[in-house]
Amino acid sequence: MATSKLRGNDLRKIGFPEGRATTLALNILEDRQLKTLDKGSALALLQKIKADPYAYLRDSLWRELAKEFVPDPKRDVTLNSEIKDYRRYGEAFIEDGARRQMDTAMQLPVTLDGALMPDAHQGYGLPIGGVLAVDNAVIPYGVGMDIGCRMALSVFPVPSHYLDQHTQELKKLLHNHTRFGGKEVFKNPTDDPILERPEFREIAVVRGKRDAAYNQLGSSGSGNHFVEWGVVEITDDDNDLDLAPGQYLGLLSHSGSRGLGAAIAQHYTKVAMSKCPLPPEARYLAWLDLDSQEGQEYWAAMNLAGDYASACHRDIHRRLSQALGEKPLAKVENHHNFAWKETLPDGREAIVHRKGATPAGKGVLGVIPGSMTAPGFIVRGRGERDSIQSASHGAGRRMSRTQAKQNLSEGDVRRHLRDHGIELIGGGLDEAPMAYKDIHQVMAHQRDLVDVLGSFTPRIVRMDAGGGGKSRYGGE
DNA sequence: ATGTCC
């Protein structure tokens, strides 16, 4: 009876699409002929069917599932045979998987234009670091799971040597006034006006998450999310922040829309995949017509999740500013994992998806983080048309989470952090600085996309304690 | 990235 324990989530981990294929697989496994199959063997078999569905088309038990993995011109929306041309920044160190995913996205009949940022790596559907402009449609997996995930920086009127003199106090503030991980939330969540938005009454999936949204407000979640104190160095006199060149104490946060955004992404991805069946390699790129009821709902829910993520950062910075007893001189905030209505250079209206890519329209400010032991950069967009007015959202991974856990040791990471003078609360091996690309190289590949106004060098970092042996994927 | 669900 071991098979009865197999869940949809197990199938997601071996790359099964949400929806019919998963439902079919779970139903077929209920067949009495398969009752003796243990969980491992069942997963191995399902993987084989997905990899070579043609071998199972005559198998009476598995035929219906196998069909799900074979292109069906009668059912599937057809991809263009031609891959539309698109720019790749820093192509030499972009992995093949990310390139292949972007190629597929450039074959969608709704695609107008695209670009791949120098921190790109493989994700679900659109690669992380992928920018895709489409015609009157929105792709839930082109936005990603953590809708509206963002960076927020506060610059304080405090000299940077405060970090050296008050290291343990600042560390304690992070410990006391931030919440990380799946379960940790504030006992006294802020009653933010966002919770009164009509979407919480009008959209079913959003309504079901209102209580969770209230409880999770101001919490940071897990994965690559962080809150950190560090040194802001302003190098450019003309910096749009009214800051004199020099060094300041800074607070940088990276997190998103928590359970609310995840539920919206999961729900509308399922809807899109059932309404817009695509050939297997493109299945996760299913879109919703923007004029459809579901498309309008997703658009409203996505915007709410973005505003919620912003409210969370506001709360994080308010709590820490109060605890520090200082008001910020300047703030910079920018989001990725989102879709915007924009006008392309040729005048066409487009829905521009930036999955792990930073908006870089002319004069638009943003922060591109490096790693715990490398600076991030305060940037101003140059409005470059070839990148669809976008830039990278960080350094990007050099090692997958699994590779990092296999190749790095706790001792090595501890030494590396100590050598760089970094204080860390939490943080797993999969988030070790060595798992990330060299931010200086990444920045060198996007000189045409952004101007650098200053830097942020982390000193005291808090992250989730990390997943230990748990398998994770993606990361935006 | 989330919640533990087809």
Short mmCIF file of C-alpha atoms (C1' of nucleotides) in Angstrom, two decimals:
data_model
loop_
_atom_site.label_atom_id
_atom_site.label_comp_id
_atom_site.label_asym_id
_atom_site.label_seq_id
_atom_site.Cartn_x
_atom_site.Cartn_y
_atom_site.Cartn_z
CA MET A 1 0.00 0.00 0.00
CA ALA A 2 3.09 2.18 -0.18
CA THR A 3 1.87 3.80 -3.41
CA SER A 4 -1.02 5.44 -1.62
CA LYS A 5 1.52 7.76 -0.05
CA LEU A 6 2.60 9.18 -3.41
CA ARG A 7 1.40 12.79 -3.66
CA GLY A 8 1.06 15.37 -6.39
CA ASN A 9 3.98 17.17 -4.84
CA ASP A 10 6.24 14.11 -5.44
CA LEU A 11 5.29 14.22 -9.10
CA ARG A 12 6.01 17.94 -9.33
CA LYS A 13 9.54 17.20 -8.16
CA ILE A 14 10.11 14.84 -11.10
CA GLY A 15 8.83 17.45 -13.51
CA PHE A 16 5.17 16.50 -13.91
CA PRO A 17 3.05 19.44 -15.01
CA GLU A 18 0.26 20.64 -12.76
CA GLY A 19 -3.14 19.38 -13.86
CA ARG A 20 -4.24 16.41 -15.93
CA ALA A 21 -0.97 14.44 -16.11
CA THR A 22 -0.62 14.50 -12.33
CA THR A 23 -4.26 13.59 -11.72
CA LEU A 24 -4.06 10.73 -14.25
CA ALA A 25 -0.84 9.34 -12.78
CA LEU A 26 -2.23 9.33 -9.25
CA ASN A 27 -5.49 7.73 -10.40
CA ILE A 28 -3.79 5.00 -12.43
CA LEU A 29 -1.54 4.14 -9.47
CA GLU A 30 -4.73 3.34 -7.54
CA ASP A 31 -5.25 0.36 -9.90
CA ARG A 32 -5.06 -2.91 -7.99
CA GLN A 33 -2.41 -4.27 -10.38
CA LEU A 34 -0.07 -1.61 -9.00
CA LYS A 35 -0.90 -1.90 -5.32
CA THR A 36 2.36 -3.73 -4.59
CA LEU A 37 4.54 -1.09 -6.24
CA ASP A 38 6.59 0.85 -3.69
CA LYS A 39 6.92 4.63 -3.88
CA GLY A 40 10.45 4.64 -5.35
CA SER A 41 9.57 2.21 -8.12
CA ALA A 42 6.38 4.08 -8.90
CA LEU A 43 8.31 7.35 -9.28
CA ALA A 44 10.95 5.64 -11.44
CA LEU A 45 8.23 4.22 -13.68
CA LEU A 46 6.50 7.58 -14.03
CA GLN A 47 9.80 9.19 -14.93
CA LYS A 48 10.34 6.56 -17.63
CA ILE A 49 6.89 7.21 -19.09
CA LYS A 50 7.54 10.95 -19.16
CA ALA A 51 10.98 10.46 -20.79
CA ASP A 52 9.76 7.99 -23.43
CA PRO A 53 5.97 8.23 -23.71
CA TYR A 54 5.91 6.54 -27.15
CA ALA A 55 6.88 3.23 -25.53
CA TYR A 56 3.70 3.31 -23.44
CA LEU A 57 1.12 4.34 -26.05
CA ARG A 58 0.01 0.69 -26.47
CA ASP A 59 0.05 -0.08 -22.77
CA SER A 60 -3.61 -0.31 -21.74
CA LEU A 61 -2.84 0.86 -18.21
CA TRP A 62 -0.56 3.80 -19.02
CA ARG A 63 -1.75 4.89 -22.47
CA GLU A 64 -3.78 7.87 -21.27
CA LEU A 65 -0.89 9.23 -19.22
CA ALA A 66 1.66 8.63 -22.00
CA LYS A 67 -0.51 10.68 -24.37
CA GLU A 68 -0.05 13.65 -22.05
CA PHE A 69 3.66 13.69 -22.88
CA VAL A 70 3.32 13.30 -26.64
CA PRO A 71 2.68 16.37 -28.76
CA ASP A 72 -0.89 16.29 -30.05
CA PRO A 73 -1.54 18.76 -32.89
CA LYS A 74 -5.30 18.34 -32.43
CA ARG A 75 -5.11 19.35 -28.79
CA ASP A 76 -2.00 21.45 -28.42
CA VAL A 77 -1.47 25.06 -29.40
CA THR A 78 1.23 24.94 -32.09
CA LEU A 79 4.63 26.56 -31.51
CA ASN A 80 6.25 28.56 -34.29
CA SER A 81 8.98 26.52 -35.97
CA GLU A 82 11.19 29.61 -36.01
CA ILE A 83 12.86 30.78 -32.78
CA LYS A 84 12.55 34.58 -32.73
CA ASP A 85 15.91 36.26 -32.38
CA TYR A 86 16.73 37.62 -28.91
CA ARG A 87 19.71 39.12 -27.07
CA ARG A 88 21.71 37.08 -24.54
CA TYR A 89 23.94 39.04 -22.17
CA GLY A 90 27.02 37.21 -20.86
CA GLU A 91 26.13 34.22 -23.02
CA ALA A 92 29.42 32.44 -22.28
CA PHE A 93 28.36 31.57 -18.76
CA ILE A 94 24.67 30.99 -19.22
CA GLU A 95 23.86 27.29 -18.87
CA ASP A 96 22.37 25.39 -21.82
CA GLY A 97 19.17 24.60 -19.94
CA ALA A 98 18.34 28.29 -19.51
CA ARG A 99 19.14 28.96 -23.16
CA ARG A 100 16.89 26.07 -24.30
CA GLN A 101 14.00 27.30 -22.14
CA MET A 102 14.34 30.81 -23.56
CA ASP A 103 14.48 29.41 -27.13
CA THR A 104 11.18 27.62 -26.47
CA ALA A 105 9.62 30.81 -25.09
CA MET A 106 10.65 32.59 -28.30
CA GLN A 107 8.54 30.08 -30.29
CA LEU A 108 5.23 30.90 -28.58
CA PRO A 109 2.69 32.34 -31.00
CA VAL A 110 2.04 35.22 -28.56
CA THR A 111 5.73 36.16 -28.19
CA LEU A 112 6.81 39.58 -29.47
CA ASP A 113 10.34 39.88 -28.08
CA GLY A 114 12.66 38.50 -25.41
CA ALA A 115 16.07 38.74 -23.76
CA LEU A 116 18.24 36.68 -21.40
CA MET A 117 20.09 38.39 -18.53
CA PRO A 118 23.68 37.45 -17.54
CA ASP A 119 22.57 35.79 -14.27
CA ALA A 120 20.18 33.45 -16.09
CA HIS A 121 19.67 29.87 -14.96
CA GLN A 122 17.11 27.17 -15.46
CA GLY A 123 13.70 27.50 -13.85
CA TYR A 124 10.15 26.30 -14.47
CA GLY A 125 8.78 27.49 -17.80
CA LEU A 126 10.62 30.74 -18.40
CA PRO A 127 14.23 30.64 -17.13
CA ILE A 128 15.18 32.82 -14.18
CA GLY A 129 16.79 35.87 -15.76
CA GLY A 130 14.38 35.60 -18.70
CA VAL A 131 12.50 38.62 -20.07
CA LEU A 132 9.54 37.92 -22.36
CA ALA A 133 7.25 40.42 -24.08
CA VAL A 134 3.97 38.93 -25.32
CA ASP A 135 0.82 40.16 -27.03
CA ASN A 136 -2.22 40.62 -24.78
CA ALA A 137 -1.57 37.55 -22.63
CA VAL A 138 0.02 36.75 -19.31
CA ILE A 139 2.01 33.61 -18.44
CA PRO A 140 1.77 32.70 -14.72
CA TYR A 141 5.03 30.70 -14.89
CA GLY A 142 6.60 33.61 -16.80
CA VAL A 143 6.09 35.61 -13.62
CA GLY A 144 7.09 32.78 -11.31
CA MET A 145 6.07 31.37 -7.96
CA ASP A 146 7.14 34.25 -5.74
CA ILE A 147 5.07 37.00 -7.36
CA GLY A 148 6.42 40.51 -6.83
CA CYS A 149 9.58 39.38 -5.02
CA ARG A 150 11.77 42.46 -4.51
CA MET A 151 14.76 44.27 -3.09
CA ALA A 152 14.41 47.19 -0.67
CA LEU A 153 17.29 49.34 0.57
CA SER A 154 17.22 51.98 3.32
CA VAL A 155 20.19 54.34 3.70
CA PHE A 156 20.58 55.77 7.23
CA PRO A 157 22.22 59.02 8.38
CA VAL A 158 24.69 56.88 10.31
CA PRO A 159 28.41 56.56 9.46
CA SER A 160 29.45 53.10 8.30
CA HIS A 161 31.89 52.59 11.22
CA TYR A 162 28.76 52.16 13.40
CA LEU A 163 28.76 48.60 11.97
CA ASP A 164 32.15 47.88 13.57
CA GLN A 165 31.34 49.54 16.88
CA HIS A 166 27.86 48.05 17.34
CA THR A 167 28.10 44.70 15.51
CA GLN A 168 26.48 42.58 18.21
CA GLU A 169 23.67 45.10 18.83
CA LEU A 170 22.82 45.24 15.13
CA LYS A 171 22.91 41.44 14.95
CA LYS A 172 20.50 41.30 17.86
CA LEU A 173 18.14 43.73 16.10
CA LEU A 174 18.04 41.40 13.07
CA HIS A 175 17.42 38.46 15.35
CA ASN A 176 14.61 40.19 17.26
CA HIS A 177 12.86 42.11 14.47
CA THR A 178 12.84 39.77 11.46
CA ARG A 179 11.08 36.40 10.95
CA PHE A 180 12.38 33.65 8.66
CA GLY A 181 11.29 30.18 7.56
CA GLY A 182 7.97 28.61 6.78
CA LYS A 183 6.40 28.91 10.22
CA GLU A 184 8.01 31.87 12.00
CA VAL A 185 5.79 34.96 11.97
CA PHE A 186 5.36 38.02 14.21
CA LYS A 187 3.07 37.62 17.21
CA ASN A 188 1.82 41.16 16.56
CA PRO A 189 1.45 41.41 12.76
CA THR A 190 0.91 44.91 11.39
CA ASP A 191 -2.66 45.64 10.36
CA ASP A 192 -1.62 47.06 6.99
CA PRO A 193 -4.30 48.75 4.80
CA ILE A 194 -3.43 46.24 2.04
CA LEU A 195 -5.59 43.71 3.90
CA GLU A 196 -8.68 45.83 3.15
CA ARG A 197 -8.20 45.59 -0.61
CA PRO A 198 -11.35 44.40 -2.45
CA GLU A 199 -9.40 41.58 -4.15
CA PHE A 200 -9.42 39.81 -0.76
CA ARG A 201 -13.22 39.62 -1.06
CA GLU A 202 -13.66 39.29 -4.82
CA ILE A 203 -11.16 36.59 -5.90
CA ALA A 204 -11.71 33.14 -4.39
CA VAL A 205 -8.08 31.97 -4.17
CA VAL A 206 -7.05 35.33 -2.69
CA ARG A 207 -9.93 35.25 -0.20
CA GLY A 208 -8.73 31.87 1.06
CA LYS A 209 -5.31 33.36 1.84
CA ARG A 210 -6.37 36.53 3.68
CA ASP A 211 -5.76 35.18 7.19
CA ALA A 212 -2.36 33.80 6.17
CA ALA A 213 -1.51 37.13 4.52
CA TYR A 214 -2.31 38.96 7.78
CA ASN A 215 -0.25 36.53 9.87
CA GLN A 216 2.72 36.51 7.47
CA LEU A 217 2.92 40.28 6.99
CA GLY A 218 6.49 41.46 7.49
CA SER A 219 7.94 37.92 7.51
CA SER A 220 10.73 37.02 5.10
CA GLY A 221 10.24 33.35 4.16
CA SER A 222 13.06 31.08 3.02
CA GLY A 223 15.31 30.15 0.10
CA ASN A 224 17.50 33.04 -1.05
CA HIS A 225 15.59 35.65 0.96
CA PHE A 226 17.56 37.80 3.40
CA VAL A 227 17.64 40.92 5.56
CA GLU A 228 21.10 42.43 6.09
CA TRP A 229 22.98 45.39 7.50
CA GLY A 230 25.89 46.65 5.46
CA VAL A 231 27.89 49.56 4.08
CA VAL A 232 26.32 51.77 1.43
CA GLU A 233 28.97 53.55 -0.57
CA ILE A 234 27.77 56.32 -2.85
CA THR A 235 30.29 56.91 -5.61
CA ASP A 236 28.37 59.13 -8.00
CA ASP A 237 27.65 62.77 -7.14
CA ASP A 238 24.69 62.73 -9.53
CA ASN A 239 22.88 59.82 -7.88
CA ASP A 240 19.13 60.76 -7.87
CA LEU A 241 19.02 59.94 -4.15
CA ASP A 242 20.15 63.34 -2.82
CA LEU A 243 23.02 61.57 -1.07
CA ALA A 244 26.48 63.08 -0.78
CA PRO A 245 29.20 60.67 -1.91
CA GLY A 246 30.48 58.70 1.07
CA GLN A 247 29.74 55.69 3.27
CA TYR A 248 26.52 55.06 5.22
CA LEU A 249 24.86 52.35 7.27
CA GLY A 250 22.36 50.53 5.03
CA LEU A 251 19.62 47.90 5.42
CA LEU A 252 18.85 45.62 2.47
CA SER A 253 15.96 43.14 2.31
CA HIS A 254 15.03 40.53 -0.32
CA SER A 255 11.71 38.67 -0.11
CA GLY A 256 8.34 38.36 -1.76
CA SER A 257 4.65 37.67 -1.38
CA ARG A 258 4.87 34.57 0.87
CA GLY A 259 1.95 32.11 0.83
CA LEU A 260 -0.39 34.59 -0.85
CA GLY A 261 1.67 34.88 -4.04
CA ALA A 262 2.46 31.16 -4.09
CA ALA A 263 -1.23 30.24 -3.92
CA ILE A 264 -2.09 32.69 -6.72
CA ALA A 265 0.74 31.35 -8.90
CA GLN A 266 -0.24 27.71 -8.34
CA HIS A 267 -3.92 28.27 -8.95
CA TYR A 268 -3.62 30.30 -12.15
CA THR A 269 -0.85 28.10 -13.54
CA LYS A 270 -3.26 25.16 -13.32
CA VAL A 271 -6.01 27.20 -15.00
CA ALA A 272 -3.63 28.33 -17.76
CA MET A 273 -2.38 24.80 -18.43
CA SER A 274 -5.89 23.43 -18.79
CA LYS A 275 -7.08 26.32 -21.01
CA CYS A 276 -3.90 26.54 -23.09
CA PRO A 277 -2.41 23.08 -23.73
CA LEU A 278 1.06 23.37 -25.22
CA PRO A 279 3.51 20.74 -26.51
CA PRO A 280 5.48 19.04 -23.71
CA GLU A 281 8.61 21.22 -23.85
CA ALA A 282 6.51 24.39 -23.58
CA ARG A 283 3.77 23.16 -21.25
CA TYR A 284 4.71 25.41 -18.31
CA LEU A 285 4.54 28.48 -20.54
CA ALA A 286 0.75 28.26 -20.77
CA TRP A 287 -0.81 31.72 -20.93
CA LEU A 288 -4.09 33.37 -20.02
CA ASP A 289 -5.67 35.71 -22.54
CA LEU A 290 -5.65 39.11 -20.87
CA ASP A 291 -9.23 39.74 -22.02
CA SER A 292 -10.53 36.50 -20.47
CA GLN A 293 -12.16 36.37 -17.04
CA GLU A 294 -9.25 34.27 -15.70
CA GLY A 295 -6.66 36.59 -17.27
CA GLN A 296 -8.24 39.64 -15.62
CA GLU A 297 -8.43 37.82 -12.30
CA TYR A 298 -4.78 36.75 -12.44
CA TRP A 299 -3.74 40.29 -13.38
CA ALA A 300 -5.59 41.75 -10.38
CA ALA A 301 -4.31 39.01 -8.03
CA MET A 302 -0.72 39.39 -9.31
CA ASN A 303 -0.83 43.14 -8.69
CA LEU A 304 -2.22 42.57 -5.21
CA ALA A 305 0.60 40.08 -4.45
CA GLY A 306 3.13 42.67 -5.64
CA ASP A 307 1.66 45.34 -3.38
CA TYR A 308 1.58 42.83 -0.51
CA ALA A 309 5.29 42.06 -1.02
CA SER A 310 5.95 45.82 -0.92
CA ALA A 311 3.93 46.13 2.32
CA CYS A 312 6.06 43.34 3.83
CA HIS A 313 9.29 45.21 3.03
CA ARG A 314 7.80 48.43 4.41
CA ASP A 315 7.05 46.57 7.63
CA ILE A 316 10.54 45.03 7.82
CA HIS A 317 12.21 48.42 7.34
CA ARG A 318 9.81 50.19 9.73
CA ARG A 319 10.47 47.68 12.52
CA LEU A 320 14.26 47.86 12.12
CA SER A 321 14.37 51.65 11.65
CA GLN A 322 12.37 52.06 14.86
CA ALA A 323 14.59 49.62 16.74
CA LEU A 324 17.67 51.44 15.45
CA GLY A 325 16.12 54.81 16.32
CA GLU A 326 16.87 56.38 12.92
CA LYS A 327 14.87 57.51 9.89
CA PRO A 328 16.28 56.61 6.48
CA LEU A 329 17.73 59.38 4.31
CA ALA A 330 16.90 57.52 1.12
CA LYS A 331 15.17 54.34 -0.06
CA VAL A 332 15.43 52.23 -3.21
CA GLU A 333 12.93 49.47 -4.05
CA ASN A 334 12.53 47.36 -7.16
CA HIS A 335 10.73 44.15 -7.99
CA HIS A 336 11.29 41.16 -10.23
CA ASN A 337 8.97 38.15 -10.84
CA PHE A 338 6.24 40.30 -12.30
CA ALA A 339 4.54 41.34 -15.54
CA TRP A 340 4.12 44.93 -16.68
CA LYS A 341 2.13 46.62 -19.46
CA GLU A 342 4.75 48.46 -21.52
CA THR A 343 5.21 49.96 -24.95
CA LEU A 344 7.93 48.38 -27.10
CA PRO A 345 10.26 50.62 -29.17
CA ASP A 346 8.18 49.94 -32.29
CA GLY A 347 5.07 51.28 -30.53
CA ARG A 348 3.37 47.96 -29.85
CA GLU A 349 1.72 47.43 -26.48
CA ALA A 350 3.18 44.35 -24.74
CA ILE A 351 2.97 42.42 -21.51
CA VAL A 352 6.59 42.24 -20.36
CA HIS A 353 7.43 39.37 -17.97
CA ARG A 354 10.61 39.75 -15.93
CA LYS A 355 11.28 36.50 -14.09
CA GLY A 356 14.28 37.25 -11.92
CA ALA A 357 15.15 40.35 -13.96
CA THR A 358 15.29 43.98 -12.79
CA PRO A 359 13.36 46.76 -14.55
CA ALA A 360 15.96 49.10 -16.08
CA GLY A 361 13.97 51.75 -17.91
CA LYS A 362 15.77 55.07 -18.42
CA GLY A 363 16.36 56.67 -15.00
CA VAL A 364 14.74 53.81 -13.04
CA LEU A 365 16.62 52.98 -9.82
CA GLY A 366 17.26 49.48 -8.53
CA VAL A 367 19.52 47.31 -6.40
CA ILE A 368 21.34 44.28 -7.80
CA PRO A 369 22.74 42.19 -4.93
CA GLY A 370 26.01 40.23 -5.26
CA SER A 371 26.42 37.63 -2.51
CA MET A 372 27.06 37.67 1.23
CA THR A 373 30.77 38.23 0.59
CA ALA A 374 30.55 40.44 -2.50
CA PRO A 375 29.02 43.88 -2.97
CA GLY A 376 25.68 44.57 -4.58
CA PHE A 377 25.10 47.65 -6.71
CA ILE A 378 22.70 50.59 -6.67
CA VAL A 379 21.92 51.09 -10.32
CA ARG A 380 20.06 53.42 -12.66
CA GLY A 381 18.54 51.94 -15.81
CA ARG A 382 19.68 53.11 -19.22
CA GLY A 383 16.47 52.11 -21.01
CA GLU A 384 18.31 49.77 -23.41
CA ARG A 385 15.86 48.40 -25.97
CA ASP A 386 17.72 45.14 -26.71
CA SER A 387 17.34 44.02 -23.08
CA ILE A 388 13.70 45.21 -23.11
CA GLN A 389 14.72 47.77 -20.48
CA SER A 390 15.88 45.09 -18.06
CA ALA A 391 18.98 43.95 -16.17
CA SER A 392 19.99 40.99 -14.00
CA HIS A 393 18.44 40.59 -10.53
CA GLY A 394 21.64 39.38 -8.89
CA ALA A 395 24.78 37.37 -9.53
CA GLY A 396 22.91 34.18 -10.41
CA ARG A 397 23.76 30.68 -9.33
CA ARG A 398 27.01 28.99 -10.28
CA MET A 399 25.99 25.78 -8.46
CA SER A 400 22.48 24.38 -8.11
CA ARG A 401 21.23 23.93 -4.56
CA THR A 402 21.96 20.21 -4.79
CA GLN A 403 25.48 20.78 -6.17
CA ALA A 404 26.22 23.30 -3.42
CA LYS A 405 25.14 20.87 -0.70
CA GLN A 406 27.30 18.13 -2.24
CA ASN A 407 30.42 20.19 -2.99
CA LEU A 408 30.68 22.62 -0.07
CA SER A 409 31.41 21.92 3.59
CA GLU A 410 30.17 23.80 6.65
CA GLY A 411 33.78 24.45 7.68
CA ASP A 412 34.78 25.95 4.32
CA VAL A 413 31.78 28.26 4.34
CA ARG A 414 32.38 29.34 7.94
CA ARG A 415 36.03 30.16 7.14
CA HIS A 416 35.08 32.01 3.97
CA LEU A 417 32.56 34.14 5.90
CA ARG A 418 35.05 34.83 8.70
CA ASP A 419 37.75 35.86 6.20
CA HIS A 420 35.30 38.40 4.75
CA GLY A 421 34.16 39.65 8.16
CA ILE A 422 30.53 38.51 7.68
CA GLU A 423 28.24 37.81 10.63
CA LEU A 424 25.53 35.33 9.62
CA ILE A 425 22.35 34.21 11.35
CA GLY A 426 20.90 31.12 9.63
CA GLY A 427 21.83 30.36 6.02
CA GLY A 428 22.23 26.87 4.56
CA LEU A 429 25.05 25.44 2.41
CA ASP A 430 22.84 25.93 -0.64
CA GLU A 431 23.00 29.69 -0.06
CA ALA A 432 26.79 29.83 0.51
CA PRO A 433 28.47 32.73 -1.32
CA MET A 434 30.58 30.28 -3.35
CA ALA A 435 27.37 28.92 -4.93
CA TYR A 436 26.97 32.25 -6.77
CA LYS A 437 28.64 33.70 -9.85
CA ASP A 438 31.13 36.57 -9.64
CA ILE A 439 28.96 39.70 -9.51
CA HIS A 440 31.75 41.81 -11.07
CA GLN A 441 31.69 39.64 -14.19
CA VAL A 442 27.90 39.78 -14.30
CA MET A 443 27.98 43.60 -14.03
CA ALA A 444 30.61 43.77 -16.76
CA HIS A 445 28.14 42.05 -19.12
CA GLN A 446 25.44 44.63 -18.46
CA ARG A 447 27.31 47.92 -18.74
CA ASP A 448 24.95 48.94 -21.55
CA LEU A 449 21.91 48.21 -19.36
CA VAL A 450 22.58 50.10 -16.11
CA ASP A 451 24.79 52.85 -14.63
CA VAL A 452 26.28 52.14 -11.20
CA LEU A 453 25.58 54.86 -8.61
CA GLY A 454 26.98 53.12 -5.57
CA SER A 455 27.41 49.80 -3.81
CA PHE A 456 26.06 47.89 -0.83
CA THR A 457 28.47 45.53 0.97
CA PRO A 458 26.78 43.13 3.43
CA ARG A 459 28.20 42.77 6.95
CA ILE A 460 25.49 41.22 9.14
CA VAL A 461 23.14 38.84 7.34
CA ARG A 462 20.05 36.91 8.36
CA MET A 463 18.54 34.12 6.26
CA ASP A 464 16.37 31.08 6.89
CA ALA A 465 18.23 28.27 8.64
CA GLY A 466 18.14 26.31 5.37
CA GLY A 467 16.56 23.10 4.25
CA GLY A 468 19.17 20.60 5.43
CA GLY A 469 18.59 17.51 3.28
CA LYS A 470 15.33 18.73 1.81
CA SER A 471 15.32 18.92 -1.94
CA ARG A 472 14.58 22.34 -3.36
CA TYR A 473 14.49 23.71 -6.85
CA GLY A 474 14.32 26.94 -8.76
CA GLY A 475 15.11 30.03 -6.77
CA GLU A 476 14.09 33.45 -7.92
"C1'" DA B 1 9.24 29.64 -2.97
"C1'" DT B 2 5.41 27.70 -0.58
"C1'" DG B 3 2.81 24.35 2.27
"C1'" DT B 4 2.53 19.46 3.06
"C1'" DC B 5 -2.52 19.39 -1.70
"C1'" DC B 6 -4.56 16.55 -7.12
#
